[in-house]
Coordinates of C-alpha atoms and ligand atoms in Angstrom, one line a residue:
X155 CA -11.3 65.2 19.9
X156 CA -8.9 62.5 21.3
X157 CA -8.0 59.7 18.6
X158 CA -7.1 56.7 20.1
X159 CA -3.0 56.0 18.6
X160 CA -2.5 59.1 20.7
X161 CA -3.5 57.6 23.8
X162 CA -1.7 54.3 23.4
X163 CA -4.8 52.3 22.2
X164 CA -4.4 49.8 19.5
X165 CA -7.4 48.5 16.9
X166 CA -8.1 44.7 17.0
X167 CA -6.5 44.1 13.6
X168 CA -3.5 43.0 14.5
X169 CA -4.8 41.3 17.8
X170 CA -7.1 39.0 16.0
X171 CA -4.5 38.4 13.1
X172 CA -2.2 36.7 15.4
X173 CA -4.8 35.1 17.8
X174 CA -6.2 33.3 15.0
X175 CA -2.9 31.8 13.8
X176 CA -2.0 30.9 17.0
X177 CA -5.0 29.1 18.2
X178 CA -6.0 31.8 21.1
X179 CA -8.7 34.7 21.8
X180 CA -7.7 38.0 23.7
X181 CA -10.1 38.7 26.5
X182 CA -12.4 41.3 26.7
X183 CA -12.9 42.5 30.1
X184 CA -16.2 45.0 30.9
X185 CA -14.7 47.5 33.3
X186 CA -17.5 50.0 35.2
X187 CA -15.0 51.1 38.4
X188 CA -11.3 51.7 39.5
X189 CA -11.0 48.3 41.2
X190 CA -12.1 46.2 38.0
X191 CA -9.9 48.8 35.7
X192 CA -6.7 48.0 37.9
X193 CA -7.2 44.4 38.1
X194 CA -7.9 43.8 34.7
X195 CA -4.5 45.5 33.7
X196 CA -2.8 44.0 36.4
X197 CA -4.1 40.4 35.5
X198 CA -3.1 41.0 31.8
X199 CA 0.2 42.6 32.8
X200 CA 1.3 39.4 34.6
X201 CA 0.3 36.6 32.1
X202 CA 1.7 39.0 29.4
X203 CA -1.7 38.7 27.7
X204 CA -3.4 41.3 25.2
X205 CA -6.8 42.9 26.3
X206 CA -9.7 44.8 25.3
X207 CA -11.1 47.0 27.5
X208 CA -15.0 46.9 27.3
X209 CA -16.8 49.8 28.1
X210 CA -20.6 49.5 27.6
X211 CA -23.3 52.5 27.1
X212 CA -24.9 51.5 31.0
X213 CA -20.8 52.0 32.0
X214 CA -20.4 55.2 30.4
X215 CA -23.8 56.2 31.9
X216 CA -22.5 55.0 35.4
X217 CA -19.1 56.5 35.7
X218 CA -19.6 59.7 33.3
X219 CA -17.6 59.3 30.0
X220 CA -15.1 61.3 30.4
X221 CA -14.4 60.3 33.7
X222 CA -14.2 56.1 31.9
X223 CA -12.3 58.0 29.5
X224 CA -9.4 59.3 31.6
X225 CA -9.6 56.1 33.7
X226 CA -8.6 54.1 30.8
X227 CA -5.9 56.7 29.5
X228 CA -4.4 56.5 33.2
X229 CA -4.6 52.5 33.1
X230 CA -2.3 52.5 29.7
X231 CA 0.1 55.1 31.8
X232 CA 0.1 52.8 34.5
X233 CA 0.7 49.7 32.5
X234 CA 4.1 51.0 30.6
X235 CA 5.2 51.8 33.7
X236 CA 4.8 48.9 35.8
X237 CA 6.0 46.9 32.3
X238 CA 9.4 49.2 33.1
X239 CA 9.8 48.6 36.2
X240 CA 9.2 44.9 36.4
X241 CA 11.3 44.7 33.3
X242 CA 8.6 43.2 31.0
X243 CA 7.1 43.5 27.9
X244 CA 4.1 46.2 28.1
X245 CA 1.0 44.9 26.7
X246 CA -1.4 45.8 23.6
X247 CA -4.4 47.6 24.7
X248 CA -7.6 48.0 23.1
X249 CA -10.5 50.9 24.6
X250 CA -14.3 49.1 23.0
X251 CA -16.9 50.1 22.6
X252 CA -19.3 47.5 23.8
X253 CA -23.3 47.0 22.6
X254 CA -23.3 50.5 20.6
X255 CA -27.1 50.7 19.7
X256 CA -26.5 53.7 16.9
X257 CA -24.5 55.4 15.0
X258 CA -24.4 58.5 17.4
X259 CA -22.8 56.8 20.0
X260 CA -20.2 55.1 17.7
X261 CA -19.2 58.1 16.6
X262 CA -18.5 59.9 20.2
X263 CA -16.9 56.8 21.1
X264 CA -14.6 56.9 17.6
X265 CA -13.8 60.5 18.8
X266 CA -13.3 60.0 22.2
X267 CA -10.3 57.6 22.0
X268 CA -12.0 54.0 21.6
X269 CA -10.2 51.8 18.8
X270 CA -13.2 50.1 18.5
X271 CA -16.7 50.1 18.7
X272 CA -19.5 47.6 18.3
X273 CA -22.9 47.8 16.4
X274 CA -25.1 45.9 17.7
X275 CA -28.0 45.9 15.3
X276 CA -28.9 42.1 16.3
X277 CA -32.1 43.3 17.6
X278 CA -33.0 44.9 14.1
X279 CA -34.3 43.2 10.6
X280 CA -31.4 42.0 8.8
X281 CA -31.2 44.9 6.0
X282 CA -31.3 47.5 8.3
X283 CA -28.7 45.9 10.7
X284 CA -26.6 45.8 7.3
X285 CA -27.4 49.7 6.7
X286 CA -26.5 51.0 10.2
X287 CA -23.6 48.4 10.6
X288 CA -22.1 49.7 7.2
X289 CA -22.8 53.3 8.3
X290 CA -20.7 52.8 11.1
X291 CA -17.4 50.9 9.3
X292 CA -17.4 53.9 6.7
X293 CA -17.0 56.5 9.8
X294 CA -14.7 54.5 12.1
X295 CA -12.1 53.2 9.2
X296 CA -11.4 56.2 8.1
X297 CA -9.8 56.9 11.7
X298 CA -8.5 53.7 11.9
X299 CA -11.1 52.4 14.5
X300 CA -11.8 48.5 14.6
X301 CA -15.7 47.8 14.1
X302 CA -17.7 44.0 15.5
X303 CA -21.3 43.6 14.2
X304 CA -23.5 40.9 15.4
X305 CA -26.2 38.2 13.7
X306 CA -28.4 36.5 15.4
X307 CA -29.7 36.7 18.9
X308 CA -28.4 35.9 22.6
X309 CA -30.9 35.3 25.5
X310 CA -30.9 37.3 28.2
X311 CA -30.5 41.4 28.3
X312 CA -28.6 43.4 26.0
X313 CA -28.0 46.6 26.9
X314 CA -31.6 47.6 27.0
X315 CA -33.2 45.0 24.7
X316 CA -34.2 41.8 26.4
X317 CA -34.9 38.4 25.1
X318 CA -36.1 35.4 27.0
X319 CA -35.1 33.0 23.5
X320 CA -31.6 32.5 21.7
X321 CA -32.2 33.1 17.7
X322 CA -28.9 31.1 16.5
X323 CA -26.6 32.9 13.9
X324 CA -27.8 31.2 10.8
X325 CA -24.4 30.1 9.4
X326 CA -25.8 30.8 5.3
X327 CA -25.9 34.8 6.6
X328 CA -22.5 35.4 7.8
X329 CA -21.0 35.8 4.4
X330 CA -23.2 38.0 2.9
X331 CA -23.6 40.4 6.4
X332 CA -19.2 40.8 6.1
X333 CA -19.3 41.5 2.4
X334 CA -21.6 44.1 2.9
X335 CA -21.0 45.4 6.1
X336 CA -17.3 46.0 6.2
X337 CA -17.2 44.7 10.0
X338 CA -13.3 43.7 11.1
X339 CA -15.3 41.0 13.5
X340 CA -18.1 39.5 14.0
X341 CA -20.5 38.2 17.3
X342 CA -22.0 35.2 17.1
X343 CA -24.7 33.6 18.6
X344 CA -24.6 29.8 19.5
X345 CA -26.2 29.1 22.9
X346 CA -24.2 31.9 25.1
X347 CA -25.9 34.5 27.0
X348 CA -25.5 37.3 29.2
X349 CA -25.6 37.4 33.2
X350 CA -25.1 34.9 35.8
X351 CA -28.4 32.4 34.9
X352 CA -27.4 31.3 31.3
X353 CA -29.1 27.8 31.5
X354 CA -32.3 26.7 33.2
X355 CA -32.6 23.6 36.0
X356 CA -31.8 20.6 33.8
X357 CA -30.7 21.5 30.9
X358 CA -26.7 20.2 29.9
X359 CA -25.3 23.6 29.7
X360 CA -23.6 23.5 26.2
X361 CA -22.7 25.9 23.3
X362 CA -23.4 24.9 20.0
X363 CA -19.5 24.4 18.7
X364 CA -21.4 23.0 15.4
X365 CA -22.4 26.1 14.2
X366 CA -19.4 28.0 15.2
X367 CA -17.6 25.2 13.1
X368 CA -20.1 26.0 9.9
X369 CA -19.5 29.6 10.3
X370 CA -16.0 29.1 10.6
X371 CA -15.9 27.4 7.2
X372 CA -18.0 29.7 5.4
X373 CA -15.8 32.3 6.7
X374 CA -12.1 31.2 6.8
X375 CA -9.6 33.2 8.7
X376 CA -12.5 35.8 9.9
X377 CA -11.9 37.0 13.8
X378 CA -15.4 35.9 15.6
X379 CA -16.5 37.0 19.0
X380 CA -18.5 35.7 21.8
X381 CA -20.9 37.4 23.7
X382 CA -22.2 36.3 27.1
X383 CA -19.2 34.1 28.3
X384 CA -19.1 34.4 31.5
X385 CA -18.4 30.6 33.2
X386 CA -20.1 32.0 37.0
X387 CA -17.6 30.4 38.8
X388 CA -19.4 28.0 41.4
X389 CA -16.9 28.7 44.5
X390 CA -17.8 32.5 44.0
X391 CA -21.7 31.8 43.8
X392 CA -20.9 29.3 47.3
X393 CA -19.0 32.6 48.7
X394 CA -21.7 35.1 47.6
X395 CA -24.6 32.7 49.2
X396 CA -22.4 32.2 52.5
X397 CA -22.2 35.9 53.3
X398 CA -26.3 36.1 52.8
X399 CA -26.6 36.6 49.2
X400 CA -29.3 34.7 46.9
X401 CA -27.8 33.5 43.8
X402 CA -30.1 30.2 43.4
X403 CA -29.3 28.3 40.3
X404 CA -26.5 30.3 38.7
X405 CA -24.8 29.2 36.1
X406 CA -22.3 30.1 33.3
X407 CA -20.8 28.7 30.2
X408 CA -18.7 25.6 30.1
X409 CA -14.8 26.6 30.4
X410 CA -13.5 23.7 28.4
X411 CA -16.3 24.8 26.0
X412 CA -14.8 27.8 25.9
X413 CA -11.5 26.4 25.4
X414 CA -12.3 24.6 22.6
X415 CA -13.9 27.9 20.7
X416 CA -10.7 30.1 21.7
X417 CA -8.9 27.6 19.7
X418 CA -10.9 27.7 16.4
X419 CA -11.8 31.1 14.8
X420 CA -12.9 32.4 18.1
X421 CA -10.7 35.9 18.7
X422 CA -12.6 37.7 21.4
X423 CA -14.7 36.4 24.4
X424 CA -16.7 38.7 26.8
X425 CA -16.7 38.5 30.1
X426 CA -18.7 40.9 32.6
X427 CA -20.9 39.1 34.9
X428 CA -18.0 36.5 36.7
X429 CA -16.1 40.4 37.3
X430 CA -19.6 41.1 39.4
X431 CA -20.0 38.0 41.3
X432 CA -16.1 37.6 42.1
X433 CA -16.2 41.3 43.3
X434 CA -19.9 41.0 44.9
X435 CA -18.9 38.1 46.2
X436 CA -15.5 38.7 48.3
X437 CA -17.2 42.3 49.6
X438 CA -20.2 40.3 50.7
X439 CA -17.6 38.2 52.5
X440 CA -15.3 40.9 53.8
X441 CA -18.0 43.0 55.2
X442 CA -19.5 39.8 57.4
X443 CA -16.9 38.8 58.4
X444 CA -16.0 42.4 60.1
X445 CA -19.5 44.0 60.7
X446 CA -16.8 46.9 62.6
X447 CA -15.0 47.6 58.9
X448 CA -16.0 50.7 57.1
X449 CA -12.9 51.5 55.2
X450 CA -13.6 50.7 51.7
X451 CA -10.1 50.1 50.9
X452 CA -10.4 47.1 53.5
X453 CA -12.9 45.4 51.8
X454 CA -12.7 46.5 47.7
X455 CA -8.9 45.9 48.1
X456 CA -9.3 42.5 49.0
X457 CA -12.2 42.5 46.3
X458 CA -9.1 43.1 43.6
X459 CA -6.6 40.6 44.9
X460 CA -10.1 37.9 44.0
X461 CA -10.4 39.6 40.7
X462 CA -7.0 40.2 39.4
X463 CA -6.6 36.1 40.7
X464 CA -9.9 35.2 38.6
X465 CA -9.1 37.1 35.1
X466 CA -5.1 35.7 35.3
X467 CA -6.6 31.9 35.7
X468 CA -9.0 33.1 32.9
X469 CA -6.4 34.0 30.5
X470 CA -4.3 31.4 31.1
X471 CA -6.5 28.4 31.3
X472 CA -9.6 29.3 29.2
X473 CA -8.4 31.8 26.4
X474 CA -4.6 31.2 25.9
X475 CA -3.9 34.3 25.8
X476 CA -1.0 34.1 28.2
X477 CA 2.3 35.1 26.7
X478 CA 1.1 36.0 23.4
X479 CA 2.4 40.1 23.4
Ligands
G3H1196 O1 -23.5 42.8 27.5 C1 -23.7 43.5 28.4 C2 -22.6 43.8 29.4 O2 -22.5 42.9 30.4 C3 -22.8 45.2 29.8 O3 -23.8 45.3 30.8 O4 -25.1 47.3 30.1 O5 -25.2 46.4 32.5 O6 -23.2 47.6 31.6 P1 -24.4 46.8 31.3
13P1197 P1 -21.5 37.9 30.5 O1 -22.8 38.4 31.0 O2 -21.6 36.4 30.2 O3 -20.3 38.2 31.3 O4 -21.3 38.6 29.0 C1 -20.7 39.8 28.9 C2 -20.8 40.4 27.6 O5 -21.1 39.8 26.6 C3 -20.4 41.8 27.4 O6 -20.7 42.3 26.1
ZN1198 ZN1 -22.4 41.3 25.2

């Protein structure tokens, strides 16, 4: 069993207490390979910014969990000691779980260093997301571990479960669903959704801040999060479909949107899919620009620089988490 304080983890308690008084949310990065891993700490060690390191069941699946596991143990190691030798501060560092479907899987991930799991039981009828989510809180607090629910449903896939419609949180739940539950945060949803196609052709692309402001005031001081955030950066897209790829008609979430929801109770937002396309993207490039170049280093290298450059601008431009460790 490895706990996570031993590691160097933290839980999102104390994260969300001081992003919510200062106006801010602490990105959470999904992390599947080295390259993502090392940018993401590097990004966050450079604009002094907190992170949560998202680790979904398709990532665990992909890398083997222990080997995610160690990966994220050596990314803490590598963190203080960068921090020491560039002579700043190191940086608070969460290990989530991210879209946990039961209570199984919570519990490997409490006991297998995450400070943090979600239960997502959005998928499931309201009293039974209540059972499973509460079933979870009772395990993980008594080892300290932070725990997200989720009301309401986001378009697009999740993990496994796929919907074509958004189901809006309905802001007259949220009160009851924290009361009962337990849950430390809570995911939201309000017109975000996951992977690179969030709106269709003609439609303004814009989050519904109105209900995040009702649930907000039915819930004062009460960390949320938001799924599916990812802005799909249009010079990225333009890279991807100059190097032959087919992204037609992607599109992400508004930035100052964004901006506006890290400042109000907003604590976490989620990013995967602009880590994908920024990566895709700049291999796609690397490798057609050189059709000799078979060194991976050459082109997953370069791949980093684009990603550790994209997650900085993030957090200093869309979150505001810069600065705040
Ligand atoms: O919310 C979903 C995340 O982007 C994880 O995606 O299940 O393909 O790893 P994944
Ligand atoms: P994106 O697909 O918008 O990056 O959302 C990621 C996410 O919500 C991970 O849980
Ligand atoms: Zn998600």
């Amino acid at each position: 069993m490895y706990l996570y304080q031993k590691i160097g983890f933290v839980n999102t308690a104390g994260l969300f207490n001081k992003a919510m008084k200062g106006a801010y949310a602490v990105p959470a990065y999904n992390f599947n390979n080295m390259e993502q891993l090392q940018a993401i700490v590097l990004a966050c060690l450079e604009t002094q910014s907190p992170v949560i390191l998202q680790v979904s069941r398709g990532a665990r699946d992909y890398a083997d969990k222990t080997m995610l596991f160690y990966m994220a143990q050596g990314a803490v190691m590598m963190m203080k000691r960068l921090a020491k030798e560039k002579k700043i501060k190191p940086i608070p560092m969460v290990l989530h779980l991210d879209h946990g479907d039961s209570f199984e899987l919570c519990r490997d991930a409490v006991n297998s260093g995450f400070s943090s799991v979600m239960l997502d039981g959005s998928s499931l009828p309201y009293e039974k997301n209540v059972q499973l989510t509460k079933k979870v809180v009772e395990y993980a607090h008594k080892k300290g571990v932070s725990v997200e629910g989720e009301l309401g449903v986001l378009a697009g896939v999740e993990e496994n479960i796929k919907s074509d419609v958004s189901r809006y949180t309905d802001p007259a739940q949220v009160k009851d669903f924290v009361k009962k539950t337990g849950v430390d945060s809570l995911a939201i949803s309000i017109g975000t959704s996951h992977g690179a196609y969030k709106f269709k052709a003609g439609v303004i692309p814009k989050i519904r801040l109105d209900i995040l402001a009702k649930i907000a005031k039915v819930l004062p001081g009460f960390p949320i999060v938001l799924h599916g955030a990812s802005s799909v950066p249009q010079n990225y897209v333009k890279e991807f479909n100059s190097a032959g790829g087919k992204m037609g008609g992607a599109i992400g979430i508004d930035e100052k949107q964004l901006r506006a929801a890290a400042r109000s109770a907003v604590c976490k937002i989620n990013v995967d899919t602009d880590g994908r396309l920024v990566m895709t993207a700049r291999v796609r490039k690397m490798l057609n620009e050189d059709k000799k170049m078979f060194d991976p280093r050459k082109y997953l290298g370069p791949a980093r620089d684009a990603l550790q450059e994209m997650y900085s601008r993030k957090n200093k431009e869309v979150f505001g988490s810069n600065g705040k460790v």
